[in-house]
PDB file of C-alpha atoms in Angstrom:
ATOM      1  CA  MET A   1    -178.772 -83.953  20.911  1.00  0.00           C
ATOM      2  CA  LEU A   2    -175.321 -84.813  22.177  1.00  0.00           C
ATOM      3  CA  LYS A   3    -174.712 -83.072  25.492  1.00  0.00           C
ATOM      4  CA  ILE A   4    -171.112 -82.514  26.571  1.00  0.00           C
ATOM      5  CA  GLY A   5    -170.570 -80.379  29.649  1.00  0.00           C
ATOM      6  CA  ASP A   6    -172.998 -77.484  29.326  1.00  0.00           C
ATOM      7  CA  LYS A   7    -173.077 -77.537  25.512  1.00  0.00           C
ATOM      8  CA  GLU A   8    -175.380 -79.369  23.132  1.00  0.00           C
ATOM      9  CA  PHE A   9    -174.495 -80.586  19.665  1.00  0.00           C
ATOM     10  CA  SER A  10    -176.688 -81.833  16.830  1.00  0.00           C
ATOM     11  CA  SER A  11    -173.750 -83.575  15.125  1.00  0.00           C
ATOM     12  CA  ARG A  12    -172.340 -86.763  16.618  1.00  0.00           C
ATOM     13  CA  LEU A  13    -169.227 -86.636  14.465  1.00  0.00           C
ATOM     14  CA  LEU A  14    -166.178 -85.065  16.100  1.00  0.00           C
ATOM     15  CA  SER A  15    -163.304 -84.282  13.743  1.00  0.00           C
ATOM     16  CA  GLY A  16    -159.593 -83.478  13.953  1.00  0.00           C
ATOM     17  CA  THR A  17    -157.144 -81.073  12.317  1.00  0.00           C
ATOM     18  CA  GLY A  18    -154.163 -83.441  12.078  1.00  0.00           C
ATOM     19  CA  LYS A  19    -152.597 -84.641   8.803  1.00  0.00           C
ATOM     20  CA  PHE A  20    -154.418 -82.330   6.367  1.00  0.00           C
ATOM     21  CA  ARG A  21    -152.272 -81.771   3.263  1.00  0.00           C
ATOM     22  CA  ASP A  22    -153.946 -78.424   2.741  1.00  0.00           C
ATOM     23  CA  LYS A  23    -155.266 -76.665   5.839  1.00  0.00           C
ATOM     24  CA  ASN A  24    -157.856 -74.872   3.693  1.00  0.00           C
ATOM     25  CA  ASP A  25    -159.579 -78.259   3.425  1.00  0.00           C
ATOM     26  CA  ILE A  26    -160.439 -78.123   7.154  1.00  0.00           C
ATOM     27  CA  LYS A  27    -163.165 -75.527   6.638  1.00  0.00           C
ATOM     28  CA  LYS A  28    -164.642 -77.340   3.645  1.00  0.00           C
ATOM     29  CA  MET A  29    -164.639 -80.591   5.610  1.00  0.00           C
ATOM     30  CA  LEU A  30    -166.450 -78.928   8.525  1.00  0.00           C
ATOM     31  CA  GLU A  31    -169.078 -77.542   6.171  1.00  0.00           C
ATOM     32  CA  LYS A  32    -169.744 -80.845   4.408  1.00  0.00           C
ATOM     33  CA  SER A  33    -169.601 -83.063   7.482  1.00  0.00           C
ATOM     34  CA  GLY A  34    -171.532 -80.793   9.824  1.00  0.00           C
ATOM     35  CA  SER A  35    -169.000 -81.618  12.542  1.00  0.00           C
ATOM     36  CA  GLN A  36    -169.234 -79.041  15.349  1.00  0.00           C
ATOM     37  CA  ILE A  37    -166.253 -80.058  17.480  1.00  0.00           C
ATOM     38  CA  ILE A  38    -162.660 -80.271  16.250  1.00  0.00           C
ATOM     39  CA  THR A  39    -159.406 -81.254  17.928  1.00  0.00           C
ATOM     40  CA  ILE A  40    -156.207 -79.199  17.817  1.00  0.00           C
ATOM     41  CA  ALA A  41    -152.733 -79.693  19.298  1.00  0.00           C
ATOM     42  CA  LEU A  42    -150.321 -77.345  21.110  1.00  0.00           C
ATOM     43  CA  ARG A  43    -146.636 -77.263  20.273  1.00  0.00           C
ATOM     44  CA  ARG A  44    -143.575 -75.094  20.721  1.00  0.00           C
ATOM     45  CA  VAL A  45    -143.168 -72.754  17.777  1.00  0.00           C
ATOM     46  CA  ASN A  46    -140.428 -73.935  15.455  1.00  0.00           C
ATOM     47  CA  LEU A  47    -138.314 -70.782  15.594  1.00  0.00           C
ATOM     48  CA  GLU A  48    -136.319 -71.589  12.460  1.00  0.00           C
ATOM     49  CA  ASN A  49    -139.468 -72.173  10.463  1.00  0.00           C
ATOM     50  CA  PRO A  50    -142.581 -70.834  12.216  1.00  0.00           C
ATOM     51  CA  GLN A  51    -145.713 -72.770  11.316  1.00  0.00           C
ATOM     52  CA  ASP A  52    -149.122 -71.404  10.518  1.00  0.00           C
ATOM     53  CA  ASN A  53    -151.501 -71.359  13.497  1.00  0.00           C
ATOM     54  CA  VAL A  54    -154.225 -73.899  12.709  1.00  0.00           C
ATOM     55  CA  LEU A  55    -156.808 -71.727  14.507  1.00  0.00           C
ATOM     56  CA  ASN A  56    -156.737 -69.424  11.479  1.00  0.00           C
ATOM     57  CA  TYR A  57    -158.429 -72.181   9.483  1.00  0.00           C
ATOM     58  CA  ILE A  58    -161.259 -73.015  11.904  1.00  0.00           C
ATOM     59  CA  PRO A  59    -164.529 -71.026  11.751  1.00  0.00           C
ATOM     60  CA  LYS A  60    -165.433 -69.261  15.004  1.00  0.00           C
ATOM     61  CA  HIS A  61    -168.696 -71.174  15.639  1.00  0.00           C
ATOM     62  CA  ILE A  62    -166.848 -74.511  15.887  1.00  0.00           C
ATOM     63  CA  THR A  63    -166.120 -75.802  19.410  1.00  0.00           C
ATOM     64  CA  LEU A  64    -162.388 -76.297  19.871  1.00  0.00           C
ATOM     65  CA  LEU A  65    -161.165 -79.450  21.552  1.00  0.00           C
ATOM     66  CA  PRO A  66    -157.466 -78.949  22.325  1.00  0.00           C
ATOM     67  CA  ASN A  67    -155.714 -82.223  23.063  1.00  0.00           C
ATOM     68  CA  THR A  68    -152.855 -82.794  25.482  1.00  0.00           C
ATOM     69  CA  SER A  69    -150.836 -84.838  22.984  1.00  0.00           C
ATOM     70  CA  GLY A  70    -147.172 -84.801  23.857  1.00  0.00           C
ATOM     71  CA  ALA A  71    -147.999 -85.209  27.551  1.00  0.00           C
ATOM     72  CA  ARG A  72    -146.329 -88.253  29.110  1.00  0.00           C
ATOM     73  CA  ASN A  73    -147.933 -87.910  32.530  1.00  0.00           C
ATOM     74  CA  ALA A  74    -150.796 -86.194  34.341  1.00  0.00           C
ATOM     75  CA  ASP A  75    -148.795 -83.083  35.281  1.00  0.00           C
ATOM     76  CA  GLU A  76    -147.816 -82.397  31.683  1.00  0.00           C
ATOM     77  CA  ALA A  77    -151.423 -82.906  30.570  1.00  0.00           C
ATOM     78  CA  VAL A  78    -152.635 -80.425  33.199  1.00  0.00           C
ATOM     79  CA  ARG A  79    -150.069 -77.865  32.097  1.00  0.00           C
ATOM     80  CA  ILE A  80    -151.064 -78.161  28.429  1.00  0.00           C
ATOM     81  CA  ALA A  81    -154.758 -77.897  29.355  1.00  0.00           C
ATOM     82  CA  ASN A  82    -154.126 -74.674  31.262  1.00  0.00           C
ATOM     83  CA  ILE A  83    -152.171 -73.158  28.390  1.00  0.00           C
ATOM     84  CA  ALA A  84    -155.014 -74.008  25.988  1.00  0.00           C
ATOM     85  CA  ARG A  85    -157.600 -72.409  28.249  1.00  0.00           C
ATOM     86  CA  GLU A  86    -155.493 -69.312  28.862  1.00  0.00           C
ATOM     87  CA  ALA A  87    -155.040 -68.995  25.120  1.00  0.00           C
ATOM     88  CA  GLY A  88    -158.791 -68.626  24.741  1.00  0.00           C
ATOM     89  CA  CYS A  89    -159.691 -72.088  23.460  1.00  0.00           C
ATOM     90  CA  GLY A  90    -162.509 -72.569  25.958  1.00  0.00           C
ATOM     91  CA  ASP A  91    -163.013 -75.213  28.630  1.00  0.00           C
ATOM     92  CA  PHE A  92    -163.040 -78.364  26.531  1.00  0.00           C
ATOM     93  CA  ILE A  93    -159.951 -80.549  26.835  1.00  0.00           C
ATOM     94  CA  LYS A  94    -159.140 -83.943  25.378  1.00  0.00           C
ATOM     95  CA  ILE A  95    -156.769 -85.672  27.749  1.00  0.00           C
ATOM     96  CA  GLU A  96    -154.253 -87.744  25.891  1.00  0.00           C
ATOM     97  CA  VAL A  97    -151.368 -89.152  27.934  1.00  0.00           C
ATOM     98  CA  ILE A  98    -149.074 -91.361  25.884  1.00  0.00           C
ATOM     99  CA  HIS A  99    -145.573 -92.712  26.351  1.00  0.00           C
ATOM    100  CA  ASP A 100    -145.794 -95.758  24.113  1.00  0.00           C
ATOM    101  CA  ALA A 101    -144.481 -94.687  20.716  1.00  0.00           C
ATOM    102  CA  LYS A 102    -145.225 -97.935  18.916  1.00  0.00           C
ATOM    103  CA  TYR A 103    -148.949 -98.393  19.477  1.00  0.00           C
ATOM    104  CA  LEU A 104    -149.681 -94.940  20.959  1.00  0.00           C
ATOM    105  CA  MET A 105    -151.677 -96.573  23.742  1.00  0.00           C
ATOM    106  CA  PRO A 106    -152.951 -94.112  26.354  1.00  0.00           C
ATOM    107  CA  ASP A 107    -151.914 -94.364  30.017  1.00  0.00           C
ATOM    108  CA  ASN A 108    -155.270 -94.794  31.770  1.00  0.00           C
ATOM    109  CA  GLU A 109    -153.876 -94.281  35.278  1.00  0.00           C
ATOM    110  CA  GLU A 110    -152.283 -90.908  34.507  1.00  0.00           C
ATOM    111  CA  THR A 111    -155.393 -89.947  32.539  1.00  0.00           C
ATOM    112  CA  ILE A 112    -157.593 -90.521  35.598  1.00  0.00           C
ATOM    113  CA  LYS A 113    -155.218 -88.370  37.682  1.00  0.00           C
ATOM    114  CA  ALA A 114    -155.321 -85.521  35.166  1.00  0.00           C
ATOM    115  CA  THR A 115    -159.118 -85.799  34.862  1.00  0.00           C
ATOM    116  CA  LYS A 116    -159.549 -85.363  38.610  1.00  0.00           C
ATOM    117  CA  ILE A 117    -157.452 -82.197  38.657  1.00  0.00           C
ATOM    118  CA  LEU A 118    -158.919 -80.620  35.526  1.00  0.00           C
ATOM    119  CA  ALA A 119    -162.574 -81.431  36.227  1.00  0.00           C
ATOM    120  CA  LYS A 120    -162.206 -79.856  39.663  1.00  0.00           C
ATOM    121  CA  ASP A 121    -160.690 -76.826  37.960  1.00  0.00           C
ATOM    122  CA  GLY A 122    -163.770 -76.325  35.797  1.00  0.00           C
ATOM    123  CA  PHE A 123    -162.676 -77.995  32.579  1.00  0.00           C
ATOM    124  CA  THR A 124    -165.010 -80.095  30.451  1.00  0.00           C
ATOM    125  CA  VAL A 125    -162.862 -83.202  30.322  1.00  0.00           C
ATOM    126  CA  LEU A 126    -162.898 -85.682  27.441  1.00  0.00           C
ATOM    127  CA  PRO A 127    -160.365 -88.396  28.301  1.00  0.00           C
ATOM    128  CA  TYR A 128    -158.946 -90.649  25.576  1.00  0.00           C
ATOM    129  CA  ILE A 129    -158.496 -94.133  27.015  1.00  0.00           C
ATOM    130  CA  MET A 130    -157.784 -97.778  26.450  1.00  0.00           C
ATOM    131  CA  PRO A 131    -161.267 -99.358  26.729  1.00  0.00           C
ATOM    132  CA  ASP A 132    -161.709-100.626  30.281  1.00  0.00           C
ATOM    133  CA  ILE A 133    -164.866-100.599  32.378  1.00  0.00           C
ATOM    134  CA  VAL A 134    -163.094 -99.944  35.681  1.00  0.00           C
ATOM    135  CA  THR A 135    -161.269 -96.955  34.208  1.00  0.00           C
ATOM    136  CA  CYS A 136    -164.541 -95.593  32.835  1.00  0.00           C
ATOM    137  CA  LYS A 137    -166.185 -95.777  36.264  1.00  0.00           C
ATOM    138  CA  LYS A 138    -163.215 -94.045  37.874  1.00  0.00           C
ATOM    139  CA  LEU A 139    -163.315 -91.322  35.223  1.00  0.00           C
ATOM    140  CA  GLU A 140    -167.013 -90.814  35.822  1.00  0.00           C
ATOM    141  CA  ASP A 141    -166.315 -90.404  39.547  1.00  0.00           C
ATOM    142  CA  ALA A 142    -163.427 -88.057  38.745  1.00  0.00           C
ATOM    143  CA  GLY A 143    -165.771 -85.707  36.894  1.00  0.00           C
ATOM    144  CA  ALA A 144    -165.134 -86.592  33.257  1.00  0.00           C
ATOM    145  CA  SER A 145    -167.851 -85.277  30.924  1.00  0.00           C
ATOM    146  CA  VAL A 146    -167.502 -88.213  28.528  1.00  0.00           C
ATOM    147  CA  VAL A 147    -165.211 -91.205  28.018  1.00  0.00           C
ATOM    148  CA  MET A 148    -163.377 -91.714  24.736  1.00  0.00           C
ATOM    149  CA  PRO A 149    -162.269 -95.331  24.421  1.00  0.00           C
ATOM    150  CA  LEU A 150    -160.233 -96.272  21.359  1.00  0.00           C
ATOM    151  CA  GLY A 151    -161.518 -98.556  18.603  1.00  0.00           C
ATOM    152  CA  SER A 152    -158.000 -99.495  17.525  1.00  0.00           C
ATOM    153  CA  PRO A 153    -154.583 -97.746  17.506  1.00  0.00           C
ATOM    154  CA  ILE A 154    -154.489 -94.087  16.426  1.00  0.00           C
ATOM    155  CA  GLY A 155    -154.277 -93.688  12.663  1.00  0.00           C
ATOM    156  CA  SER A 156    -154.441 -97.441  12.034  1.00  0.00           C
ATOM    157  CA  ASN A 157    -157.799 -97.510  10.170  1.00  0.00           C
ATOM    158  CA  ALA A 158    -158.288-100.938  11.774  1.00  0.00           C
ATOM    159  CA  GLY A 159    -161.833-100.253  12.960  1.00  0.00           C
ATOM    160  CA  LEU A 160    -163.545-101.544  16.072  1.00  0.00           C
ATOM    161  CA  GLN A 161    -161.033-104.109  17.299  1.00  0.00           C
ATOM    162  CA  THR A 162    -162.192-103.473  20.853  1.00  0.00           C
ATOM    163  CA  LYS A 163    -165.878-103.858  20.005  1.00  0.00           C
ATOM    164  CA  SER A 164    -166.929-106.314  22.725  1.00  0.00           C
ATOM    165  CA  ILE A 165    -165.394-104.131  25.445  1.00  0.00           C
ATOM    166  CA  LEU A 166    -166.915-101.004  23.899  1.00  0.00           C
ATOM    167  CA  GLU A 167    -170.331-102.688  24.144  1.00  0.00           C
ATOM    168  CA  MET A 168    -169.793-103.337  27.858  1.00  0.00           C
ATOM    169  CA  ILE A 169    -168.699 -99.733  28.426  1.00  0.00           C
ATOM    170  CA  ILE A 170    -171.705 -98.362  26.534  1.00  0.00           C
ATOM    171  CA  GLU A 171    -174.072-100.573  28.518  1.00  0.00           C
ATOM    172  CA  ASN A 172    -172.674 -99.410  31.857  1.00  0.00           C
ATOM    173  CA  SER A 173    -171.732 -95.781  31.296  1.00  0.00           C
ATOM    174  CA  ASN A 174    -173.724 -92.893  32.758  1.00  0.00           C
ATOM    175  CA  ILE A 175    -171.842 -90.349  30.642  1.00  0.00           C
ATOM    176  CA  PRO A 176    -171.574 -90.197  26.829  1.00  0.00           C
ATOM    177  CA  VAL A 177    -169.219 -92.682  25.162  1.00  0.00           C
ATOM    178  CA  ILE A 178    -167.305 -91.362  22.155  1.00  0.00           C
ATOM    179  CA  VAL A 179    -165.325 -93.915  20.177  1.00  0.00           C
ATOM    180  CA  ASP A 180    -162.028 -92.264  19.303  1.00  0.00           C
ATOM    181  CA  ALA A 181    -159.159 -93.512  17.158  1.00  0.00           C
ATOM    182  CA  GLY A 182    -158.765 -96.240  14.605  1.00  0.00           C
ATOM    183  CA  ILE A 183    -162.003 -95.798  12.682  1.00  0.00           C
ATOM    184  CA  GLY A 184    -161.033 -95.903   9.023  1.00  0.00           C
ATOM    185  CA  LEU A 185    -164.323 -96.436   7.195  1.00  0.00           C
ATOM    186  CA  PRO A 186    -167.825 -94.953   7.382  1.00  0.00           C
ATOM    187  CA  SER A 187    -169.170 -98.502   7.859  1.00  0.00           C
ATOM    188  CA  GLN A 188    -167.009 -98.816  10.992  1.00  0.00           C
ATOM    189  CA  ALA A 189    -168.321 -95.477  12.267  1.00  0.00           C
ATOM    190  CA  ALA A 190    -171.874 -96.634  11.575  1.00  0.00           C
ATOM    191  CA  ASN A 191    -171.150 -99.830  13.486  1.00  0.00           C
ATOM    192  CA  ALA A 192    -169.916 -97.868  16.507  1.00  0.00           C
ATOM    193  CA  MET A 193    -173.152 -95.864  16.483  1.00  0.00           C
ATOM    194  CA  GLU A 194    -175.285 -98.989  15.974  1.00  0.00           C
ATOM    195  CA  ILE A 195    -173.925-100.520  19.160  1.00  0.00           C
ATOM    196  CA  GLY A 196    -174.912 -97.359  21.020  1.00  0.00           C
ATOM    197  CA  ALA A 197    -171.885 -95.075  21.030  1.00  0.00           C
ATOM    198  CA  ASP A 198    -172.990 -91.457  21.563  1.00  0.00           C
ATOM    199  CA  ALA A 199    -170.504 -90.121  19.021  1.00  0.00           C
ATOM    200  CA  VAL A 200    -167.277 -90.912  17.166  1.00  0.00           C
ATOM    201  CA  LEU A 201    -164.100 -88.909  16.622  1.00  0.00           C
ATOM    202  CA  ILE A 202    -162.541 -89.294  13.169  1.00  0.00           C
ATOM    203  CA  ASN A 203    -159.354 -87.522  12.121  1.00  0.00           C
ATOM    204  CA  THR A 204    -156.921 -89.605  10.054  1.00  0.00           C
ATOM    205  CA  ALA A 205    -159.474 -91.293   7.792  1.00  0.00           C
ATOM    206  CA  ILE A 206    -160.989 -87.966   6.757  1.00  0.00           C
ATOM    207  CA  ALA A 207    -157.817 -85.856   6.636  1.00  0.00           C
ATOM    208  CA  THR A 208    -155.749 -88.328   4.604  1.00  0.00           C
ATOM    209  CA  SER A 209    -158.433 -89.102   2.030  1.00  0.00           C
ATOM    210  CA  SER A 210    -157.941 -87.454  -1.347  1.00  0.00           C
ATOM    211  CA  ASN A 211    -161.076 -85.385  -0.726  1.00  0.00           C
ATOM    212  CA  PRO A 212    -161.560 -84.605   2.985  1.00  0.00           C
ATOM    213  CA  ALA A 213    -164.824 -82.719   2.429  1.00  0.00           C
ATOM    214  CA  LEU A 214    -166.354 -85.700   0.634  1.00  0.00           C
ATOM    215  CA  ALA A 215    -164.986 -88.158   3.197  1.00  0.00           C
ATOM    216  CA  GLY A 216    -166.389 -85.965   5.963  1.00  0.00           C
ATOM    217  CA  GLU A 217    -169.803 -86.106   4.321  1.00  0.00           C
ATOM    218  CA  ALA A 218    -169.605 -89.912   4.040  1.00  0.00           C
ATOM    219  CA  PHE A 219    -168.727 -90.260   7.734  1.00  0.00           C
ATOM    220  CA  SER A 220    -171.458 -87.828   8.681  1.00  0.00           C
ATOM    221  CA  LEU A 221    -174.106 -89.882   6.828  1.00  0.00           C
ATOM    222  CA  ALA A 222    -172.758 -93.098   8.365  1.00  0.00           C
ATOM    223  CA  VAL A 223    -172.890 -91.650  11.862  1.00  0.00           C
ATOM    224  CA  ARG A 224    -176.476 -90.503  11.343  1.00  0.00           C
ATOM    225  CA  ALA A 225    -177.522 -93.864   9.876  1.00  0.00           C
ATOM    226  CA  GLY A 226    -175.878 -95.738  12.725  1.00  0.00           C
ATOM    227  CA  ARG A 227    -177.493 -93.514  15.318  1.00  0.00           C
ATOM    228  CA  ILE A 228    -180.974 -93.863  13.813  1.00  0.00           C
ATOM    229  CA  ALA A 229    -180.460 -97.636  13.534  1.00  0.00           C
ATOM    230  CA  TYR A 230    -179.557 -97.759  17.230  1.00  0.00           C
ATOM    231  CA  LEU A 231    -182.660 -95.751  18.159  1.00  0.00           C
ATOM    232  CA  SER A 232    -184.849 -98.062  16.040  1.00  0.00           C
ATOM    233  CA  LYS A 233    -183.711-101.048  18.149  1.00  0.00           C
ATOM    234  CA  LEU A 234    -182.928-103.495  15.360  1.00  0.00           C
ATOM    235  CA  GLN A 235    -183.286-107.200  16.082  1.00  0.00           C
ATOM    236  CA  LYS A 236    -180.311-109.395  16.986  1.00  0.00           C
ATOM    237  CA  GLN A 237    -178.521-111.680  14.549  1.00  0.00           C
ATOM    238  CA  SER A 238    -179.853-115.273  14.360  1.00  0.00           C
ATOM    239  CA  GLN A 239    -178.271-118.532  13.250  1.00  0.00           C
ATOM    240  CA  TYR A 240    -181.436-119.594  11.425  1.00  0.00           C
ATOM    241  CA  ALA A 241    -183.635-118.090   8.781  1.00  0.00           C
ATOM    242  CA  ASN A 242    -186.747-116.227   9.811  1.00  0.00           C
ATOM    243  CA  ALA A 243    -189.263-116.008   6.984  1.00  0.00           C
ATOM    244  CA  SER A 244    -190.225-112.545   5.881  1.00  0.00           C
ATOM    245  CA  SER A 245    -193.285-113.775   3.974  1.00  0.00           C
ATOM    246  CA  PRO A 246    -196.238-115.667   5.562  1.00  0.00           C
ATOM    247  CA  LEU A 247    -195.641-119.404   5.949  1.00  0.00           C
ATOM    248  CA  THR A 248    -199.317-120.276   5.303  1.00  0.00           C
ATOM    249  CA  GLY A 249    -201.620-120.159   2.306  1.00  0.00           C
ATOM    250  CA  PHE A 250    -199.012-121.369  -0.182  1.00  0.00           C
ATOM    251  CA  LEU A 251    -200.380-121.898  -3.696  1.00  0.00           C
ATOM    252  CA  ASN A 252    -199.367-125.586  -3.722  1.00  0.00           C
ATOM    253  CA  LEU A 253    -201.001-127.854  -6.271  1.00  0.00           C
TER     254      LEU A 253
ATOM    255  CA  MET B   1    -126.645 -59.372  27.222  1.00  0.00           C
ATOM    256  CA  ILE B   2    -128.566 -61.905  29.292  1.00  0.00           C
ATOM    257  CA  LYS B   3    -129.083 -65.581  28.702  1.00  0.00           C
ATOM    258  CA  ILE B   4    -132.572 -67.111  28.603  1.00  0.00           C
ATOM    259  CA  LYS B   5    -133.900 -70.570  27.752  1.00  0.00           C
ATOM    260  CA  LEU B   6    -136.121 -70.139  24.732  1.00  0.00           C
ATOM    261  CA  ASN B   7    -138.177 -73.209  23.839  1.00  0.00           C
ATOM    262  CA  ASN B   8    -135.601 -75.250  25.743  1.00  0.00           C
ATOM    263  CA  LYS B   9    -132.585 -73.759  23.880  1.00  0.00           C
ATOM    264  CA  ASP B  10    -130.096 -71.138  25.114  1.00  0.00           C
ATOM    265  CA  LYS B  11    -130.577 -67.684  23.673  1.00  0.00           C
ATOM    266  CA  ASP B  12    -128.746 -64.415  24.316  1.00  0.00           C
ATOM    267  CA  ILE B  13    -130.853 -61.278  24.282  1.00  0.00           C
ATOM    268  CA  GLU B  14    -130.367 -57.614  25.192  1.00  0.00           C
ATOM    269  CA  GLU B  15    -130.863 -56.636  28.822  1.00  0.00           C
ATOM    270  CA  ASN B  16    -134.261 -55.103  29.648  1.00  0.00           C
ATOM    271  CA  SER B  17    -135.916 -56.821  26.703  1.00  0.00           C
ATOM    272  CA  SER B  18    -139.679 -57.237  26.987  1.00  0.00           C
ATOM    273  CA  ILE B  19    -141.522 -60.271  25.685  1.00  0.00           C
ATOM    274  CA  SER B  20    -142.907 -58.109  22.906  1.00  0.00           C
ATOM    275  CA  ALA B  21    -139.360 -57.155  21.924  1.00  0.00           C
ATOM    276  CA  LEU B  22    -138.369 -60.812  21.844  1.00  0.00           C
ATOM    277  CA  ILE B  23    -141.361 -61.650  19.627  1.00  0.00           C
ATOM    278  CA  GLU B  24    -140.370 -58.852  17.279  1.00  0.00           C
ATOM    279  CA  LEU B  25    -136.746 -60.021  17.235  1.00  0.00           C
ATOM    280  CA  LEU B  26    -137.931 -63.514  16.284  1.00  0.00           C
ATOM    281  CA  GLU B  27    -140.231 -62.077  13.596  1.00  0.00           C
ATOM    282  CA  LEU B  28    -143.251 -63.953  14.938  1.00  0.00           C
ATOM    283  CA  ASN B  29    -146.899 -63.005  14.554  1.00  0.00           C
ATOM    284  CA  PRO B  30    -147.840 -61.905  18.094  1.00  0.00           C
ATOM    285  CA  HIS B  31    -151.490 -62.852  17.568  1.00  0.00           C
ATOM    286  CA  SER B  32    -150.943 -66.504  16.783  1.00  0.00           C
ATOM    287  CA  ILE B  33    -148.788 -67.493  19.755  1.00  0.00           C
ATOM    288  CA  VAL B  34    -149.029 -68.128  23.481  1.00  0.00           C
ATOM    289  CA  THR B  35    -146.140 -66.986  25.691  1.00  0.00           C
ATOM    290  CA  GLU B  36    -145.100 -68.567  28.951  1.00  0.00           C
ATOM    291  CA  VAL B  37    -142.307 -67.489  31.306  1.00  0.00           C
ATOM    292  CA  ASN B  38    -141.172 -69.878  34.035  1.00  0.00           C
ATOM    293  CA  LEU B  39    -144.397 -71.885  33.556  1.00  0.00           C
ATOM    294  CA  ASN B  40    -146.639 -68.806  33.946  1.00  0.00           C
ATOM    295  CA  ILE B  41    -148.680 -67.735  30.970  1.00  0.00           C
ATOM    296  CA  ILE B  42    -148.140 -64.088  30.103  1.00  0.00           C
ATOM    297  CA  GLN B  43    -151.280 -62.648  28.537  1.00  0.00           C
ATOM    298  CA  LYS B  44    -151.019 -60.746  25.266  1.00  0.00           C
ATOM    299  CA  ASP B  45    -151.655 -57.363  26.909  1.00  0.00           C
ATOM    300  CA  LYS B  46    -148.912 -57.968  29.515  1.00  0.00           C
ATOM    301  CA  ARG B  47    -146.119 -58.779  27.066  1.00  0.00           C
ATOM    302  CA  GLU B  48    -145.080 -55.177  26.465  1.00  0.00           C
ATOM    303  CA  ASP B  49    -144.428 -54.589  30.191  1.00  0.00           C
ATOM    304  CA  TYR B  50    -142.944 -57.983  31.031  1.00  0.00           C
ATOM    305  CA  ILE B  51    -139.154 -57.565  31.179  1.00  0.00           C
ATOM    306  CA  LEU B  52    -137.172 -60.790  30.847  1.00  0.00           C
ATOM    307  CA  ASN B  53    -134.489 -61.676  33.368  1.00  0.00           C
ATOM    308  CA  ASP B  54    -131.323 -63.713  33.092  1.00  0.00           C
ATOM    309  CA  GLY B  55    -132.145 -67.413  33.388  1.00  0.00           C
ATOM    310  CA  ASP B  56    -135.847 -67.075  32.502  1.00  0.00           C
ATOM    311  CA  LYS B  57    -137.420 -70.073  30.811  1.00  0.00           C
ATOM    312  CA  VAL B  58    -139.492 -68.759  27.940  1.00  0.00           C
ATOM    313  CA  GLU B  59    -141.860 -70.916  25.925  1.00  0.00           C
ATOM    314  CA  ILE B  60    -143.501 -69.746  22.720  1.00  0.00           C
ATOM    315  CA  ILE B  61    -146.366 -71.998  21.791  1.00  0.00           C
ATOM    316  CA  THR B  62    -148.805 -72.242  18.905  1.00  0.00           C
ATOM    317  CA  PHE B  63    -151.721 -74.414  17.796  1.00  0.00           C
ATOM    318  CA  LEU B  64    -151.119 -77.040  15.163  1.00  0.00           C
ATOM    319  CA  GLY B  65    -153.141 -79.763  13.525  1.00  0.00           C
ATOM    320  CA  GLY B  66    -153.746 -82.756  15.755  1.00  0.00           C
ATOM    321  CA  GLY B  67    -156.276 -85.459  16.436  1.00  0.00           C
TER     322      GLY B  67
END
């Protein structure tokens, strides 16, 4: 079971609500993927053209993970988190502090600051970060419930470009490690789980596929396979062959 | 009339307007929004009684898709 804060989850696939062409697909995707946690964003209502509240499309048993996207510093992230909690979204909060529009890289320093404040205030904090061991330790000390290092830039589908650092983080972390952002293929999600990630968060790859429910199912199977592979402790890669059949008793003439 | 900042834009509204009245004026669904005045969240059941003052900063927020 994946334990985050005081909740336990059987699914290790976290999903997102961004970029769906048809919001009715969100529910179908949740059903097929088994994902139990989903991200949402807060925005000002567009008063000329009010949008549909995405909460209307998420079944009640799903754990909401509001993100602080749009926040450019810790204070803004804290404010968004408080609004989300007051609005009845629960205690989970994904801290996302970004002011780099090109690569959407998170600001680790401001994220640590926001984590300290929000964890103390009773939130279950899931900070989205640039993979860095020192940051992860500081977040742990600050009361983060998990760390969410990126695999590659948000929405890039570029996979685990930060793999060697992710491996170091996984080896040293005392709290769950969830690889967030950049995973574009089920094989990449499986790879993240094989190296010992506790979970992955996939939004773009699922939401922008032509069949989000089917894509969600594919990612769900990959996450399970990767997790089981990790638990089975597969052997390391070798430069040389290693015979699978006995090397004695050949039927030589 | 009084002048408020609504979602960071100037807006003139009638004096003694409540938040509920503002929501009605804007034709918004009161159940799918969060309201904040001067950075304080005003709970749904307090909107009817909350009278807006000149210069108030009002934010009307909703939940959208995001990752």
